[in-house]
Amino acid sequence: MQSSKGFSVKTVVAIGIGAALFVVLARFGSIPTGIPNTNLQTNYAILALFALLYGPWAGLLIGLIGHTVADLISFGPWFSWIIASGVFGLLAGLFSRGIRIHDGEFGGKEILRFNIAQIIANAAAWFIVAPVLDILIYAEPANKVFTQGLAAGGMNMVTVAILGTLIAIAYSKTRTKRGSLTREA
Amino acid sequence: MAPKLLSYSDVGSPVHRLNGVTKLIAFLLFSIAGMVSYDTRCLLVMLVISLSVFYVSKVPFKQYSFVLYLILIFSVLNQLAIFLFSPEQGVQIYGTRHELLHIAGRYSLTSEQLFYQFNVLLKFAVVVPPALLFLLATEPSEFASSLNRVGVSYKVAYAISLTMRYIPDVQQEYVNISTAAQARGIDLSKKEKLGRRVKNMAAILLPLVLATLERIEKVSAALELRGFGRKRKRTWYRSRTLTKSDTLAIAGAVLISAAVLVITFWDGSRFYNPFA
């Protein structure tokens, strides 16, 4: 797949449609946990998965575009968290680089790597980036934004660990493994 | 059953006639100025300007009413959270303390806190009208060309217009899959326990993701066949040249946001302090 410069055609399409999926799930796919204002955001499982499938830049852009559009059609843009979503996608893709899920390889080792990647990415995005930007942009109280960040990051870690891993395993099963053909003598 | 998302409709107002680039630049400038400034006077002026532009645009109220309710709920919750976590934030920022009413324990109402929270609300309110306008009064196919015009790589711009294009399709797919799953007894409602609900959600997400991946394959094959991405540049079906009113609007937006930044930082602090 050649292209003049930058992203391949497939990455461009994956960013566009992946962001659309992110938006739809942001609106319809969240599961309330019973604690007020704390939902299991299934769209972050999808973001982690797309970052794994299409790389860190796709993750960054799906996070940025998806979160911006989702915010615009619900209550207006809250920039600090939009940026945090982008950072999450970028880091999740960066640390899960080299997992060859397209070749059907997603066993114990890869599952562990994927989850370490998503936990680091979630921690960086929600424990650091989102609250720090909340303070810088909106001058919100530190204890409030760090509590919110901890809650959101924790929930997202759980969501991605369960749903993200399950879907990634299922996807890898649909792919043909490398070297699954044997030559007949 | 699926609620309609915000969508463009041409009501032929002066705002609609403006170029997409103009609206994008104005939106970005206002967002940046609104993010940086904490100067109440500037924010109020900006709010009045953006509301009057909104009024001129004649976007029917029905189109964005539910957004307003969500904004209201979100703001109320956020304001309450700020007060619960840090009732003295305003005192810290403005450096004085005028107590109005003692509530209980460490909670008391100060005019500084009220003023500070009013500012937080204002900061958010300023950005909403331009954002909504950009979304409601820009023809979707003009989105991409305007983004490309302001320097975003055309591939990223195209990805964004793909997002706008495919949200309704993906939404329809989600509704189809989830109703089919519910017909087979996969319950997603409150009646189910949390663990079970997560499991049931996976049962919907899996076909949705696989269908989406298939769609990506198809669309990218179609784009590839048409030679997308071969060249460094591309032309757009929908791209207009800037008219006089566009230049005026851009100049106005630049001037306003520059003035906001200058006034805000005139005294070296981004906060306007009426208590000092």
CSV table of C-alpha atoms in Angstrom, one decimal:
chain,number,residue,atom,x,y,z
A,1,MET,CA,0.0,0.0,0.0
A,2,GLN,CA,1.9,3.0,-1.2
A,3,SER,CA,1.0,6.6,-0.6
A,4,SER,CA,2.7,9.8,-1.4
A,5,LYS,CA,3.3,10.9,2.2
A,6,GLY,CA,2.0,10.2,5.6
A,7,PHE,CA,-0.9,7.9,6.4
A,8,SER,CA,-1.9,5.0,4.2
A,9,VAL,CA,-5.4,5.1,2.8
A,10,LYS,CA,-6.5,2.4,5.2
A,11,THR,CA,-5.3,4.4,8.2
A,12,VAL,CA,-7.2,7.5,7.0
A,13,VAL,CA,-10.4,5.5,6.7
A,14,ALA,CA,-9.8,3.7,10.0
A,15,ILE,CA,-9.4,7.1,11.7
A,16,GLY,CA,-12.6,8.4,10.1
A,17,ILE,CA,-14.8,5.4,10.8
A,18,GLY,CA,-13.1,4.6,14.1
A,19,ALA,CA,-13.9,8.1,15.3
A,20,ALA,CA,-17.5,7.6,14.2
A,21,LEU,CA,-17.8,4.4,16.2
A,22,PHE,CA,-16.2,6.2,19.2
A,23,VAL,CA,-18.9,8.9,18.9
A,24,VAL,CA,-21.8,6.5,18.6
A,25,LEU,CA,-20.6,4.4,21.6
A,26,ALA,CA,-20.0,7.6,23.6
A,27,ARG,CA,-23.7,8.3,23.3
A,28,PHE,CA,-25.2,4.9,23.4
A,29,GLY,CA,-22.7,2.5,24.8
A,30,SER,CA,-22.0,3.6,28.3
A,31,ILE,CA,-23.0,1.4,31.2
A,32,PRO,CA,-23.9,3.2,34.5
A,33,THR,CA,-22.2,1.5,37.5
A,34,GLY,CA,-24.6,2.7,40.1
A,35,ILE,CA,-22.2,5.4,41.4
A,36,PRO,CA,-23.5,8.7,40.1
A,37,ASN,CA,-21.6,10.2,37.1
A,38,THR,CA,-19.4,7.1,36.8
A,39,ASN,CA,-20.0,5.1,33.7
A,40,LEU,CA,-18.2,2.3,32.1
A,41,GLN,CA,-17.2,4.0,28.9
A,42,THR,CA,-17.2,1.3,26.3
A,43,ASN,CA,-15.8,3.7,23.7
A,44,TYR,CA,-12.4,3.6,25.3
A,45,ALA,CA,-12.2,-0.1,24.8
A,46,ILE,CA,-12.8,0.5,21.1
A,47,LEU,CA,-10.2,3.3,21.1
A,48,ALA,CA,-7.6,1.0,22.7
A,49,LEU,CA,-8.4,-1.7,20.1
A,50,PHE,CA,-8.1,0.7,17.2
A,51,ALA,CA,-4.8,2.0,18.5
A,52,LEU,CA,-3.6,-1.6,18.7
A,53,LEU,CA,-4.9,-2.4,15.1
A,54,TYR,CA,-3.9,0.8,13.3
A,55,GLY,CA,-1.1,2.3,15.4
A,56,PRO,CA,-0.5,5.3,17.7
A,57,TRP,CA,-1.3,8.1,15.2
A,58,ALA,CA,-4.6,6.6,14.4
A,59,GLY,CA,-5.2,6.3,18.2
A,60,LEU,CA,-4.3,9.9,18.7
A,61,LEU,CA,-6.6,11.2,15.9
A,62,ILE,CA,-9.5,8.9,16.8
A,63,GLY,CA,-9.3,10.1,20.4
A,64,LEU,CA,-9.1,13.8,19.4
A,65,ILE,CA,-11.7,13.8,16.6
A,66,GLY,CA,-14.1,11.3,18.3
A,67,HIS,CA,-14.1,13.1,21.6
A,68,THR,CA,-14.5,16.5,20.0
A,69,VAL,CA,-17.5,15.5,18.0
A,70,ALA,CA,-19.0,13.5,20.9
A,71,ASP,CA,-18.6,16.6,23.1
A,72,LEU,CA,-20.0,18.9,20.4
A,73,ILE,CA,-23.2,16.9,20.0
A,74,SER,CA,-23.7,16.5,23.7
A,75,PHE,CA,-22.7,19.5,25.8
A,76,GLY,CA,-20.0,21.5,24.1
A,77,PRO,CA,-16.2,21.0,24.0
A,78,TRP,CA,-14.3,20.4,27.2
A,79,PHE,CA,-10.8,20.7,25.8
A,80,SER,CA,-8.7,19.3,28.6
A,81,TRP,CA,-10.4,15.9,28.4
A,82,ILE,CA,-10.4,15.9,24.6
A,83,ILE,CA,-6.7,16.2,24.6
A,84,ALA,CA,-6.5,13.5,27.3
A,85,SER,CA,-8.4,11.1,25.0
A,86,GLY,CA,-5.9,11.8,22.2
A,87,VAL,CA,-3.0,11.1,24.6
A,88,PHE,CA,-4.6,7.9,25.6
A,89,GLY,CA,-5.0,6.7,22.0
A,90,LEU,CA,-1.4,7.7,21.2
A,91,LEU,CA,0.1,5.9,24.2
A,92,ALA,CA,-2.0,2.9,23.9
A,93,GLY,CA,-0.9,2.5,20.3
A,94,LEU,CA,2.7,3.3,21.0
A,95,PHE,CA,3.1,0.7,23.8
A,96,SER,CA,1.2,-2.0,22.1
A,97,ARG,CA,3.3,-1.6,18.9
A,98,GLY,CA,4.6,-4.8,17.5
A,99,ILE,CA,1.7,-7.0,18.6
A,100,ARG,CA,0.9,-8.8,15.4
A,101,ILE,CA,-2.8,-9.1,15.9
A,102,HIS,CA,-3.4,-9.0,12.1
A,103,ASP,CA,-1.6,-12.3,11.9
A,104,GLY,CA,-3.8,-13.8,14.5
A,105,GLU,CA,-1.2,-13.6,17.3
A,106,PHE,CA,-3.0,-12.6,20.5
A,107,GLY,CA,-2.1,-15.1,23.2
A,108,GLY,CA,-1.2,-14.8,26.8
A,109,LYS,CA,2.0,-12.7,26.2
A,110,GLU,CA,0.2,-10.3,23.9
A,111,ILE,CA,-2.8,-9.9,26.2
A,112,LEU,CA,-0.4,-9.0,29.0
A,113,ARG,CA,1.4,-6.4,26.8
A,114,PHE,CA,-1.8,-4.9,25.6
A,115,ASN,CA,-3.1,-4.5,29.1
A,116,ILE,CA,0.2,-3.0,30.4
A,117,ALA,CA,0.0,-0.6,27.5
A,118,GLN,CA,-3.5,0.4,28.2
A,119,ILE,CA,-2.9,0.8,31.9
A,120,ILE,CA,0.1,3.1,31.3
A,121,ALA,CA,-1.9,5.1,28.7
A,122,ASN,CA,-4.9,5.4,31.0
A,123,ALA,CA,-2.8,6.5,33.9
A,124,ALA,CA,-0.9,9.1,31.9
A,125,ALA,CA,-4.1,10.5,30.3
A,126,TRP,CA,-6.5,10.5,33.2
A,127,PHE,CA,-4.2,10.8,36.3
A,128,ILE,CA,-1.9,13.4,34.7
A,129,VAL,CA,-2.9,15.1,31.5
A,130,ALA,CA,-6.6,15.6,32.1
A,131,PRO,CA,-6.3,17.0,35.6
A,132,VAL,CA,-3.3,19.1,34.9
A,133,LEU,CA,-5.0,20.7,31.9
A,134,ASP,CA,-8.1,21.2,33.9
A,135,ILE,CA,-6.1,23.2,36.3
A,136,LEU,CA,-4.2,25.1,33.6
A,137,ILE,CA,-7.2,25.9,31.4
A,138,TYR,CA,-10.1,26.1,33.7
A,139,ALA,CA,-8.3,26.8,37.0
A,140,GLU,CA,-10.4,24.2,38.7
A,141,PRO,CA,-9.7,23.0,42.2
A,142,ALA,CA,-6.9,20.4,42.3
A,143,ASN,CA,-8.5,18.0,44.6
A,144,LYS,CA,-11.7,17.9,42.5
A,145,VAL,CA,-9.9,17.3,39.1
A,146,PHE,CA,-7.6,14.7,40.5
A,147,THR,CA,-10.5,12.8,42.1
A,148,GLN,CA,-12.3,12.9,38.8
A,149,GLY,CA,-9.2,11.8,36.9
A,150,LEU,CA,-8.7,8.9,39.3
A,151,ALA,CA,-12.3,7.8,39.0
A,152,ALA,CA,-12.3,8.1,35.2
A,153,GLY,CA,-8.9,6.5,34.7
A,154,GLY,CA,-9.7,3.6,37.0
A,155,MET,CA,-13.0,2.9,35.3
A,156,ASN,CA,-11.4,3.0,31.9
A,157,MET,CA,-8.7,0.6,32.9
A,158,VAL,CA,-11.3,-1.9,34.0
A,159,THR,CA,-13.4,-1.4,30.8
A,160,VAL,CA,-10.5,-1.8,28.5
A,161,ALA,CA,-9.1,-4.7,30.4
A,162,ILE,CA,-12.4,-6.6,30.1
A,163,LEU,CA,-14.1,-5.5,26.9
A,164,GLY,CA,-11.0,-4.4,25.0
A,165,THR,CA,-9.2,-7.7,25.7
A,166,LEU,CA,-12.3,-9.8,24.9
A,167,ILE,CA,-12.9,-8.1,21.5
A,168,ALA,CA,-9.2,-8.2,20.6
A,169,ILE,CA,-9.1,-12.0,21.3
A,170,ALA,CA,-12.2,-12.5,19.2
A,171,TYR,CA,-10.8,-10.4,16.4
A,172,SER,CA,-7.5,-12.3,16.4
A,173,LYS,CA,-9.4,-15.6,16.0
A,174,THR,CA,-10.9,-14.3,12.8
A,175,ARG,CA,-7.4,-13.8,11.3
A,176,THR,CA,-5.4,-16.5,9.6
A,177,LYS,CA,-2.2,-17.3,11.6
A,178,ARG,CA,1.1,-16.8,10.0
A,179,GLY,CA,2.6,-20.1,8.9
A,180,SER,CA,-0.7,-21.9,9.3
A,181,LEU,CA,-0.2,-23.4,5.8
A,182,THR,CA,2.1,-26.3,5.5
A,183,ARG,CA,3.7,-27.3,2.3
A,184,GLU,CA,3.0,-30.8,1.1
A,185,ALA,CA,5.9,-32.8,0.0
B,1,MET,CA,-36.0,5.2,18.1
B,2,ALA,CA,-32.6,6.6,17.7
B,3,PRO,CA,-32.5,10.3,18.7
B,4,LYS,CA,-31.4,12.5,15.9
B,5,LEU,CA,-27.9,13.9,16.2
B,6,LEU,CA,-27.2,17.6,15.4
B,7,SER,CA,-27.2,18.1,11.7
B,8,TYR,CA,-26.7,20.9,9.2
B,9,SER,CA,-29.7,22.6,7.6
B,10,ASP,CA,-29.5,25.6,5.3
B,11,VAL,CA,-31.7,28.4,6.5
B,12,GLY,CA,-29.8,30.9,4.4
B,13,SER,CA,-28.7,33.3,7.1
B,14,PRO,CA,-25.6,35.5,6.7
B,15,VAL,CA,-23.8,33.1,9.0
B,16,HIS,CA,-24.6,30.2,6.7
B,17,ARG,CA,-23.4,32.1,3.7
B,18,LEU,CA,-20.0,32.6,5.3
B,19,ASN,CA,-17.2,30.4,4.2
B,20,GLY,CA,-16.5,27.3,6.2
B,21,VAL,CA,-12.9,28.5,6.7
B,22,THR,CA,-14.2,31.7,8.3
B,23,LYS,CA,-16.4,29.8,10.7
B,24,LEU,CA,-13.6,27.4,11.6
B,25,ILE,CA,-11.1,30.2,12.2
B,26,ALA,CA,-13.6,32.2,14.3
B,27,PHE,CA,-14.4,29.1,16.3
B,28,LEU,CA,-10.8,28.3,17.0
B,29,LEU,CA,-9.9,31.8,17.9
B,30,PHE,CA,-12.8,32.1,20.3
B,31,SER,CA,-12.0,28.8,21.9
B,32,ILE,CA,-8.4,29.7,22.4
B,33,ALA,CA,-9.2,33.2,23.8
B,34,GLY,CA,-11.9,31.6,26.0
B,35,MET,CA,-9.6,29.0,27.3
B,36,VAL,CA,-6.8,31.4,28.2
B,37,SER,CA,-8.7,34.3,29.6
B,38,TYR,CA,-10.2,34.4,33.0
B,39,ASP,CA,-11.2,38.0,32.7
B,40,THR,CA,-14.8,38.4,33.5
B,41,ARG,CA,-15.3,41.5,31.4
B,42,CYS,CA,-13.8,40.0,28.3
B,43,LEU,CA,-15.7,36.7,28.8
B,44,LEU,CA,-19.0,38.6,29.1
B,45,VAL,CA,-18.3,40.6,26.0
B,46,MET,CA,-17.4,37.5,24.1
B,47,LEU,CA,-20.5,35.8,25.3
B,48,VAL,CA,-22.7,38.7,24.1
B,49,ILE,CA,-21.0,38.6,20.7
B,50,SER,CA,-21.3,34.9,20.2
B,51,LEU,CA,-24.9,34.9,21.3
B,52,SER,CA,-25.8,37.7,18.9
B,53,VAL,CA,-24.1,35.9,16.1
B,54,PHE,CA,-26.1,32.8,17.1
B,55,TYR,CA,-29.2,34.9,17.0
B,56,VAL,CA,-28.3,36.2,13.5
B,57,SER,CA,-27.8,32.7,12.3
B,58,LYS,CA,-31.5,31.8,12.8
B,59,VAL,CA,-30.7,28.2,13.6
B,60,PRO,CA,-34.0,26.9,14.8
B,61,PHE,CA,-34.2,26.3,18.6
B,62,LYS,CA,-35.5,22.7,18.1
B,63,GLN,CA,-32.2,21.8,16.5
B,64,TYR,CA,-30.1,22.3,19.6
B,65,SER,CA,-32.6,22.4,22.4
B,66,PHE,CA,-31.5,19.0,23.9
B,67,VAL,CA,-27.9,20.1,23.7
B,68,LEU,CA,-28.8,23.0,25.9
B,69,TYR,CA,-30.4,20.8,28.5
B,70,LEU,CA,-27.4,18.6,28.6
B,71,ILE,CA,-25.2,21.6,29.0
B,72,LEU,CA,-27.3,22.8,31.8
B,73,ILE,CA,-27.1,19.4,33.6
B,74,PHE,CA,-23.4,19.2,33.0
B,75,SER,CA,-22.8,22.7,34.3
B,76,VAL,CA,-24.9,22.3,37.4
B,77,LEU,CA,-23.1,19.0,38.3
B,78,ASN,CA,-19.7,20.5,37.6
B,79,GLN,CA,-20.5,23.6,39.7
B,80,LEU,CA,-21.7,21.5,42.6
B,81,ALA,CA,-18.6,19.3,42.4
B,82,ILE,CA,-16.3,22.3,42.5
B,83,PHE,CA,-18.0,23.7,45.5
B,84,LEU,CA,-18.0,20.3,47.3
B,85,PHE,CA,-14.4,19.7,46.7
B,86,SER,CA,-13.1,23.2,47.2
B,87,PRO,CA,-15.3,25.8,48.7
B,88,GLU,CA,-12.4,28.2,49.2
B,89,GLN,CA,-11.0,28.1,45.7
B,90,GLY,CA,-12.2,31.6,45.0
B,91,VAL,CA,-10.7,32.9,48.2
B,92,GLN,CA,-7.4,31.4,47.2
B,93,ILE,CA,-7.5,32.9,43.7
B,94,TYR,CA,-8.7,36.4,44.6
B,95,GLY,CA,-6.9,36.6,47.9
B,96,THR,CA,-9.7,38.2,49.9
B,97,ARG,CA,-12.6,36.7,51.8
B,98,HIS,CA,-16.1,38.1,52.0
B,99,GLU,CA,-18.3,35.6,53.8
B,100,LEU,CA,-21.9,35.7,52.9
B,101,LEU,CA,-23.4,32.7,54.6
B,102,HIS,CA,-22.0,29.9,56.8
B,103,ILE,CA,-23.4,26.6,55.7
B,104,ALA,CA,-21.8,23.8,57.8
B,105,GLY,CA,-18.3,22.7,58.7
B,106,ARG,CA,-15.8,24.0,56.2
B,107,TYR,CA,-18.5,25.0,53.8
B,108,SER,CA,-19.5,28.6,53.7
B,109,LEU,CA,-20.6,30.8,50.9
B,110,THR,CA,-18.2,33.6,50.0
B,111,SER,CA,-18.6,36.2,47.3
B,112,GLU,CA,-15.2,35.2,45.9
B,113,GLN,CA,-16.3,31.6,45.4
B,114,LEU,CA,-19.5,32.7,43.8
B,115,PHE,CA,-17.6,35.0,41.4
B,116,TYR,CA,-15.0,32.3,40.6
B,117,GLN,CA,-17.7,29.7,39.8
B,118,PHE,CA,-19.6,32.2,37.7
B,119,ASN,CA,-16.4,32.6,35.7
B,120,VAL,CA,-16.0,28.9,35.2
B,121,LEU,CA,-19.5,28.8,33.9
B,122,LEU,CA,-18.9,31.8,31.7
B,123,LYS,CA,-15.7,30.2,30.2
B,124,PHE,CA,-17.6,27.2,29.2
B,125,ALA,CA,-20.6,29.1,27.9
B,126,VAL,CA,-18.5,31.3,25.7
B,127,VAL,CA,-17.2,28.3,23.6
B,128,VAL,CA,-20.6,26.6,23.2
B,129,PRO,CA,-22.3,28.9,20.6
B,130,PRO,CA,-19.4,29.1,18.2
B,131,ALA,CA,-18.9,25.4,18.4
B,132,LEU,CA,-22.6,24.7,17.8
B,133,LEU,CA,-22.6,27.3,15.0
B,134,PHE,CA,-19.6,25.7,13.3
B,135,LEU,CA,-21.4,22.4,13.4
B,136,LEU,CA,-24.9,23.5,12.5
B,137,ALA,CA,-24.2,26.2,9.9
B,138,THR,CA,-21.4,24.6,7.9
B,139,GLU,CA,-22.2,22.3,5.1
B,140,PRO,CA,-20.6,19.0,5.9
B,141,SER,CA,-18.7,18.7,2.7
B,142,GLU,CA,-17.2,22.1,3.3
B,143,PHE,CA,-15.7,20.9,6.7
B,144,ALA,CA,-12.9,19.0,5.1
B,145,SER,CA,-11.9,21.7,2.6
B,146,SER,CA,-11.9,24.4,5.3
B,147,LEU,CA,-9.8,22.3,7.6
B,148,ASN,CA,-7.4,21.7,4.7
B,149,ARG,CA,-7.3,25.4,4.0
B,150,VAL,CA,-6.1,26.3,7.5
B,151,GLY,CA,-3.2,23.9,7.2
B,152,VAL,CA,-4.5,20.5,8.4
B,153,SER,CA,-3.2,17.8,6.2
B,154,TYR,CA,-5.8,16.8,3.7
B,155,LYS,CA,-5.7,13.2,4.8
B,156,VAL,CA,-6.7,14.2,8.4
B,157,ALA,CA,-9.3,16.6,7.0
B,158,TYR,CA,-10.7,13.8,4.9
B,159,ALA,CA,-10.8,11.5,7.9
B,160,ILE,CA,-12.8,14.1,9.8
B,161,SER,CA,-15.4,14.4,7.0
B,162,LEU,CA,-15.5,10.5,6.9
B,163,THR,CA,-16.4,10.7,10.6
B,164,MET,CA,-19.3,13.1,10.0
B,165,ARG,CA,-20.4,11.0,7.1
B,166,TYR,CA,-20.4,7.6,8.9
B,167,ILE,CA,-21.8,8.6,12.3
B,168,PRO,CA,-25.4,8.0,11.1
B,169,ASP,CA,-24.5,4.7,9.4
B,170,VAL,CA,-22.6,3.3,12.5
B,171,GLN,CA,-25.4,4.5,14.7
B,172,GLN,CA,-27.9,2.6,12.6
B,173,GLU,CA,-25.7,-0.5,12.7
B,174,TYR,CA,-25.5,-0.2,16.5
B,175,VAL,CA,-29.3,0.1,16.8
B,176,ASN,CA,-29.8,-2.9,14.4
B,177,ILE,CA,-27.3,-5.1,16.3
B,178,SER,CA,-28.6,-4.2,19.7
B,179,THR,CA,-32.3,-4.7,18.9
B,180,ALA,CA,-31.4,-8.0,17.3
B,181,ALA,CA,-29.5,-9.0,20.4
B,182,GLN,CA,-32.3,-7.9,22.6
B,183,ALA,CA,-34.8,-9.9,20.6
B,184,ARG,CA,-32.6,-12.9,21.4
B,185,GLY,CA,-32.8,-12.2,25.1
B,186,ILE,CA,-29.6,-10.3,25.6
B,187,ASP,CA,-30.7,-7.7,28.2
B,188,LEU,CA,-29.0,-4.3,28.3
B,189,SER,CA,-31.4,-2.5,30.6
B,190,LYS,CA,-31.1,-1.7,34.3
B,191,LYS,CA,-32.8,-4.9,35.2
B,192,GLU,CA,-29.6,-6.9,34.6
B,193,LYS,CA,-26.7,-7.0,37.1
B,194,LEU,CA,-23.6,-5.0,36.2
B,195,GLY,CA,-21.3,-7.9,35.5
B,196,ARG,CA,-24.0,-9.5,33.2
B,197,ARG,CA,-24.6,-6.2,31.5
B,198,VAL,CA,-20.9,-5.8,30.7
B,199,LYS,CA,-20.9,-9.3,29.2
B,200,ASN,CA,-24.0,-8.5,27.2
B,201,MET,CA,-22.4,-5.3,26.0
B,202,ALA,CA,-19.5,-7.4,24.7
B,203,ALA,CA,-22.0,-9.5,22.7
B,204,ILE,CA,-23.1,-6.3,20.9
B,205,LEU,CA,-19.7,-4.7,20.5
B,206,LEU,CA,-18.1,-7.7,18.9
B,207,PRO,CA,-20.3,-7.9,15.8
B,208,LEU,CA,-20.3,-4.1,15.7
B,209,VAL,CA,-16.5,-3.9,15.7
B,210,LEU,CA,-16.2,-6.7,13.1
B,211,ALA,CA,-18.8,-5.0,10.9
B,212,THR,CA,-16.9,-1.7,11.3
B,213,LEU,CA,-13.6,-3.3,10.4
B,214,GLU,CA,-15.2,-4.7,7.3
B,215,ARG,CA,-16.6,-1.3,6.4
B,216,ILE,CA,-13.1,0.1,6.7
B,217,GLU,CA,-11.7,-2.5,4.3
B,218,LYS,CA,-14.4,-1.7,1.8
B,219,VAL,CA,-14.2,2.1,2.0
B,220,SER,CA,-10.4,2.1,1.8
B,221,ALA,CA,-10.5,-0.2,-1.2
B,222,ALA,CA,-12.9,2.1,-2.9
B,223,LEU,CA,-10.7,5.1,-2.1
B,224,GLU,CA,-7.6,3.4,-3.2
B,225,LEU,CA,-9.2,2.5,-6.5
B,226,ARG,CA,-9.9,6.1,-7.1
B,227,GLY,CA,-6.3,7.0,-6.4
B,228,PHE,CA,-6.8,8.7,-3.0
B,229,GLY,CA,-3.6,9.8,-1.4
B,230,ARG,CA,-1.3,9.5,-4.4
B,231,LYS,CA,-0.6,13.2,-4.6
B,232,ARG,CA,0.6,15.7,-2.0
B,233,LYS,CA,-2.4,17.9,-2.6
B,234,ARG,CA,-5.9,17.5,-3.7
B,235,THR,CA,-8.8,19.7,-4.8
B,236,TRP,CA,-12.2,19.9,-3.2
B,237,TYR,CA,-15.6,19.7,-4.8
B,238,ARG,CA,-16.8,22.2,-2.2
B,239,SER,CA,-14.4,25.0,-1.8
B,240,ARG,CA,-15.2,28.6,-2.3
B,241,THR,CA,-13.0,31.7,-2.4
B,242,LEU,CA,-13.2,34.1,0.5
B,243,THR,CA,-15.6,37.0,0.0
B,244,LYS,CA,-15.5,40.4,1.5
B,245,SER,CA,-17.8,39.5,4.4
B,246,ASP,CA,-15.5,36.5,5.1
B,247,THR,CA,-12.5,38.8,5.3
B,248,LEU,CA,-14.4,41.1,7.6
B,249,ALA,CA,-15.6,38.3,9.9
B,250,ILE,CA,-12.1,36.9,10.1
B,251,ALA,CA,-10.6,40.3,10.8
B,252,GLY,CA,-13.2,40.8,13.5
B,253,ALA,CA,-12.5,37.5,15.2
B,254,VAL,CA,-8.8,38.2,15.1
B,255,LEU,CA,-9.2,41.7,16.6
B,256,ILE,CA,-11.6,40.5,19.3
B,257,SER,CA,-9.4,37.6,20.5
B,258,ALA,CA,-6.3,39.8,20.3
B,259,ALA,CA,-8.0,42.4,22.4
B,260,VAL,CA,-9.2,39.8,24.9
B,261,LEU,CA,-5.7,38.5,25.3
B,262,VAL,CA,-4.2,42.0,25.7
B,263,ILE,CA,-6.8,43.1,28.2
B,264,THR,CA,-6.6,39.9,30.2
B,265,PHE,CA,-2.9,40.0,30.7
B,266,TRP,CA,-2.6,43.8,31.0
B,267,ASP,CA,-2.2,43.6,34.7
B,268,GLY,CA,-0.1,40.4,34.6
B,269,SER,CA,-2.7,38.1,35.8
B,270,ARG,CA,-5.3,36.1,33.9
B,271,PHE,CA,-7.9,36.8,36.6
B,272,TYR,CA,-10.0,39.9,36.8
B,273,ASN,CA,-10.2,40.8,40.4
B,274,PRO,CA,-13.1,43.0,41.5
B,275,PHE,CA,-12.3,42.5,45.2
B,276,ALA,CA,-8.9,44.1,45.2
